[in-house]
Short mmCIF file of C-alpha atoms in Angstrom, two decimals:
data_model
loop_
_atom_site.label_atom_id
_atom_site.label_comp_id
_atom_site.label_asym_id
_atom_site.label_seq_id
_atom_site.Cartn_x
_atom_site.Cartn_y
_atom_site.Cartn_z
CA UNK A 30 0.00 0.00 0.00
CA UNK A 31 1.19 3.51 -0.79
CA UNK A 32 1.79 5.88 2.04
CA UNK A 33 4.19 7.82 4.23
CA UNK A 34 6.30 6.14 6.85
CA UNK A 35 7.77 8.07 9.75
CA UNK A 36 10.20 6.58 12.20
CA UNK A 37 10.71 6.29 15.03
CA UNK A 38 7.31 6.82 16.65
CA UNK A 39 8.95 8.05 19.87
CA UNK A 40 12.37 9.69 20.14
CA UNK A 41 14.32 11.08 23.05
CA UNK A 42 17.04 13.69 22.81
CA UNK A 43 19.75 14.54 25.30
CA UNK A 44 21.01 18.06 25.79
CA UNK A 45 23.39 19.14 23.03
CA UNK A 46 22.51 16.20 20.81
CA UNK A 47 21.36 16.24 17.21
CA UNK A 48 18.64 13.78 16.29
CA UNK A 49 17.23 12.81 12.90
CA UNK A 50 13.63 11.96 12.13
CA UNK A 51 12.99 9.75 9.14
CA UNK A 52 10.27 10.24 6.53
CA UNK A 53 9.81 8.00 3.51
CA UNK A 54 7.01 8.04 0.94
CA UNK A 55 6.13 5.67 -1.89
CA UNK A 56 3.38 7.80 -3.40
CA UNK A 57 5.68 9.21 -6.11
CA UNK A 58 4.96 12.69 -4.80
CA UNK A 59 7.22 15.56 -5.77
CA UNK A 60 6.64 17.71 -2.69
CA UNK A 61 7.38 16.86 0.93
CA UNK A 62 6.88 18.84 4.12
CA UNK A 63 7.74 18.84 7.80
CA UNK A 64 5.34 20.25 10.37
CA UNK A 65 5.67 20.75 14.10
CA UNK A 66 2.67 20.44 16.42
CA UNK A 67 2.69 21.65 20.02
CA UNK A 68 -0.11 20.78 22.49
CA UNK A 69 -3.22 22.87 21.86
CA UNK A 70 -1.70 24.33 18.73
CA UNK A 71 -2.13 23.85 15.05
CA UNK A 72 0.60 22.66 12.72
CA UNK A 73 3.46 24.96 11.86
CA UNK A 74 5.62 24.47 8.78
CA UNK A 75 9.32 23.84 9.37
CA UNK A 76 10.67 23.03 5.90
CA UNK A 77 9.32 21.92 2.57
CA UNK A 78 10.78 20.57 -0.65
CA UNK A 79 9.18 20.72 -4.06
CA UNK A 80 11.87 18.74 -5.90
CA UNK A 81 14.96 16.68 -5.20
CA UNK A 82 18.01 18.64 -4.02
CA UNK A 83 15.94 21.71 -3.28
CA UNK A 84 14.13 22.80 -0.12
CA UNK A 85 12.75 25.97 1.41
CA UNK A 86 12.40 27.27 4.96
CA UNK A 87 8.96 27.42 6.46
CA UNK A 88 7.79 29.58 9.33
CA UNK A 89 9.92 28.01 12.09
CA UNK A 90 13.08 26.65 10.42
CA UNK A 91 15.59 27.85 13.02
CA UNK A 92 17.30 24.94 14.78
CA UNK A 93 16.31 22.43 12.10
CA UNK A 94 17.93 21.11 8.95
CA UNK A 95 16.75 18.88 6.10
CA UNK A 96 18.02 17.14 3.01
CA UNK A 97 16.31 15.83 -0.12
CA UNK A 98 18.72 13.54 -1.91
CA UNK A 99 16.01 11.17 -3.08
CA UNK A 100 12.44 11.80 -4.13
CA UNK A 101 11.19 9.27 -1.59
CA UNK A 102 13.04 10.58 1.45
CA UNK A 103 13.01 13.84 3.42
CA UNK A 104 14.78 13.45 6.77
CA UNK A 105 14.60 16.19 9.40
CA UNK A 106 17.47 16.85 11.81
CA UNK A 107 16.69 18.60 15.06
CA UNK A 108 19.95 20.29 16.01
CA UNK A 109 21.25 21.33 19.42
CA UNK A 110 20.41 24.91 18.41
CA UNK A 111 16.71 24.09 18.77
CA UNK A 112 16.19 24.94 22.42
CA UNK A 113 12.63 23.70 22.72
CA UNK A 114 12.43 20.58 20.56
CA UNK A 115 9.75 18.71 22.51
CA UNK A 116 6.82 18.40 20.09
CA UNK A 117 4.97 16.10 17.73
CA UNK A 118 6.49 16.13 14.24
CA UNK A 119 4.47 15.32 11.17
CA UNK A 120 5.80 14.65 7.69
CA UNK A 121 3.58 15.11 4.66
CA UNK A 122 3.75 14.84 0.90
CA UNK A 123 1.74 16.03 -2.07
CA UNK A 124 1.86 16.29 -5.82
CA UNK A 125 3.60 19.36 -7.23
CA UNK A 126 0.49 21.50 -7.09
CA UNK A 127 -1.69 21.55 -4.02
CA UNK A 128 -5.14 22.59 -5.12
CA UNK A 129 -8.50 21.18 -6.07
CA UNK A 130 -8.60 17.50 -5.34
CA UNK A 131 -4.94 17.41 -4.43
CA UNK A 132 -4.20 17.30 -0.76
CA UNK A 133 -1.49 16.63 1.78
CA UNK A 134 -0.94 13.04 2.80
CA UNK A 135 0.46 12.73 6.31
CA UNK A 136 2.56 10.19 8.13
CA UNK A 137 1.67 8.98 11.60
CA UNK A 138 4.12 11.32 13.31
CA UNK A 139 7.11 11.22 15.67
CA UNK A 140 6.89 12.40 19.27
CA UNK A 141 10.21 13.96 20.29
CA UNK A 142 10.99 14.53 23.94
CA UNK A 143 14.02 15.95 25.73
CA UNK A 144 15.66 13.91 28.49
CA UNK B 102 -0.59 37.29 6.04
CA UNK B 103 -3.31 34.72 5.88
CA UNK B 104 -4.83 33.56 9.13
CA UNK B 105 -7.17 30.80 10.23
CA UNK B 106 -9.29 31.06 13.39
CA UNK B 107 -11.09 28.22 15.10
CA UNK B 108 -12.90 29.71 18.08
CA UNK B 109 -14.12 26.49 19.69
CA UNK B 110 -11.36 24.72 21.63
CA UNK B 111 -13.74 21.89 22.49
CA UNK B 112 -17.19 20.69 21.48
CA UNK B 113 -19.53 17.95 22.68
CA UNK B 114 -22.20 16.29 20.57
CA UNK B 115 -24.64 13.49 21.21
CA UNK B 116 -24.22 10.42 19.06
CA UNK B 117 -26.37 10.56 15.89
CA UNK B 118 -26.76 14.33 16.16
CA UNK B 119 -25.25 16.87 13.74
CA UNK B 120 -22.48 19.26 14.81
CA UNK B 121 -20.92 22.38 13.26
CA UNK B 122 -17.28 23.26 13.76
CA UNK B 123 -16.46 26.89 13.09
CA UNK B 124 -13.63 28.24 10.94
CA UNK B 125 -13.00 31.79 9.81
CA UNK B 126 -10.14 32.98 7.68
CA UNK B 127 -8.47 36.19 6.72
CA UNK B 128 -6.89 36.72 3.33
CA UNK B 129 -7.00 39.34 0.62
CA UNK B 130 -6.00 36.83 -2.04
CA UNK B 131 -8.99 36.08 -4.32
CA UNK B 132 -7.75 32.55 -5.03
CA UNK B 133 -7.47 30.15 -2.15
CA UNK B 134 -8.48 26.71 -0.94
CA UNK B 135 -9.86 25.60 2.38
CA UNK B 136 -9.21 22.17 3.86
CA UNK B 137 -10.49 20.28 6.87
CA UNK B 138 -8.43 17.55 8.51
CA UNK B 139 -9.24 15.13 11.32
CA UNK B 140 -6.60 14.06 13.82
CA UNK B 141 -7.55 11.08 16.01
CA UNK B 142 -5.58 10.23 19.13
CA UNK B 143 -3.19 8.14 17.00
CA UNK B 144 -1.81 11.42 15.63
CA UNK B 145 -2.24 10.90 11.92
CA UNK B 146 -3.90 13.71 9.97
CA UNK B 147 -6.80 12.54 7.82
CA UNK B 148 -8.12 14.67 4.95
CA UNK B 149 -11.88 15.26 5.13
CA UNK B 150 -13.02 17.89 2.65
CA UNK B 151 -11.86 20.70 0.35
CA UNK B 152 -13.50 23.94 -0.83
CA UNK B 153 -12.03 26.22 -3.50
CA UNK B 154 -12.69 29.94 -3.35
CA UNK B 155 -14.28 29.91 -6.80
CA UNK B 156 -16.46 26.86 -6.19
CA UNK B 157 -20.12 27.75 -6.58
CA UNK B 158 -21.43 24.85 -4.57
CA UNK B 159 -20.66 23.91 -0.98
CA UNK B 160 -18.43 20.85 -0.82
CA UNK B 161 -19.81 17.57 0.50
CA UNK B 162 -18.10 14.25 1.26
CA UNK B 163 -20.38 11.63 2.77
CA UNK B 164 -21.36 12.80 6.26
CA UNK B 165 -19.14 15.88 5.95
CA UNK B 166 -20.25 19.12 4.36
CA UNK B 167 -18.74 22.56 4.29
CA UNK B 168 -20.88 25.64 4.93
CA UNK B 169 -18.89 28.12 2.83
CA UNK B 170 -19.86 31.77 3.26
CA UNK B 171 -17.35 33.70 1.20
CA UNK B 172 -18.51 37.20 2.13
CA UNK B 173 -18.22 36.35 5.81
CA UNK B 174 -14.94 34.48 5.23
CA UNK B 175 -16.18 31.43 7.02
CA UNK B 176 -15.88 27.74 6.16
CA UNK B 177 -17.66 25.77 8.83
CA UNK B 178 -17.54 21.97 8.84
CA UNK B 179 -20.84 20.17 9.39
CA UNK B 180 -20.77 16.54 10.50
CA UNK B 181 -24.13 14.83 10.24
CA UNK B 182 -25.19 11.77 12.25
CA UNK B 183 -22.17 11.86 14.59
CA UNK B 184 -20.49 8.59 15.44
CA UNK B 185 -18.27 7.67 18.38
CA UNK B 186 -15.37 7.38 15.92
CA UNK B 187 -15.74 11.07 15.08
CA UNK B 188 -14.19 11.98 18.44
CA UNK B 189 -10.93 13.68 17.45
CA UNK B 190 -9.21 17.01 16.84
CA UNK B 191 -10.39 18.85 13.74
CA UNK B 192 -8.24 21.37 11.91
CA UNK B 193 -9.18 23.93 9.33
CA UNK B 194 -6.44 25.06 6.94
CA UNK B 195 -6.06 27.56 4.12
CA UNK B 196 -3.92 27.41 1.00
CA UNK B 197 -3.31 30.50 -1.07
CA UNK B 198 -3.53 30.08 -4.81
CA UNK B 199 -1.04 31.23 -7.38
CA UNK B 200 2.47 30.14 -8.07
CA UNK B 201 4.85 32.51 -6.37
CA UNK B 202 7.91 31.43 -8.31
CA UNK B 203 9.44 30.07 -5.16
CA UNK B 204 7.22 27.00 -5.26
CA UNK B 205 5.65 27.98 -2.01
CA UNK B 206 2.47 26.01 -1.68
CA UNK B 207 1.90 26.17 2.07
CA UNK B 208 -1.04 25.24 4.20
CA UNK B 209 -1.72 27.45 7.25
CA UNK B 210 -3.57 25.60 10.00
CA UNK B 211 -5.90 26.80 12.74
CA UNK B 212 -5.41 25.67 16.34
CA UNK B 213 -8.08 23.03 16.08
CA UNK B 214 -11.30 21.99 17.80
CA UNK B 215 -11.52 18.89 19.97
CA UNK B 216 -14.79 17.09 19.28
CA UNK B 217 -16.13 14.59 21.76
CA UNK B 218 -19.08 12.40 20.79
CA UNK B 219 -21.21 11.25 23.72
CA UNK B 220 -22.97 7.88 23.55
#
């Protein structure tokens, strides 16, 4: 079945440590996105990528980094510069244009907590 | 900047009754799309319904319908015949139309409404 796979489901980070969240899709979608969700809040865009080897900052990119070496994969690294990383992280993908019947497909998320 | 407002942090509805979840938006762009997503406790976001700014008819998808009032900038979600499985967070989101050249197709989400269906 086609879909988006995020791993791990739960992740713990120590102070000063970088951690990487995995996101893989087999929907043949061009665009991929990372969102952060805090309790009682909506989703906020961290980074997005429309094509391989290209990505753009979203609203809250500071303290995060991404890469897009393959169409299927869009890993997110939470760096030590991100001082408040505890949140639920959602990866999504879509076709190139997001309108009409097109929509975001989401993974099941990764809960990141600081030890 | 575009903005989405969901004024109801939490709602309760009796099973089999209908419920309306409010969403208002603020944009000066004439071309935009409005989405509703459901997020159960598992965390995954599930697409429910879409309404384009130029659509003449209100969108419907099974038990979900969208009460789109363009002049009032509101896009309320109506769930008919509520079921226990409808208990979840519901998010309204807006997408601005037009290709900016930077490839920036971004959804802006509201803070959500937690719906609880009572047996």
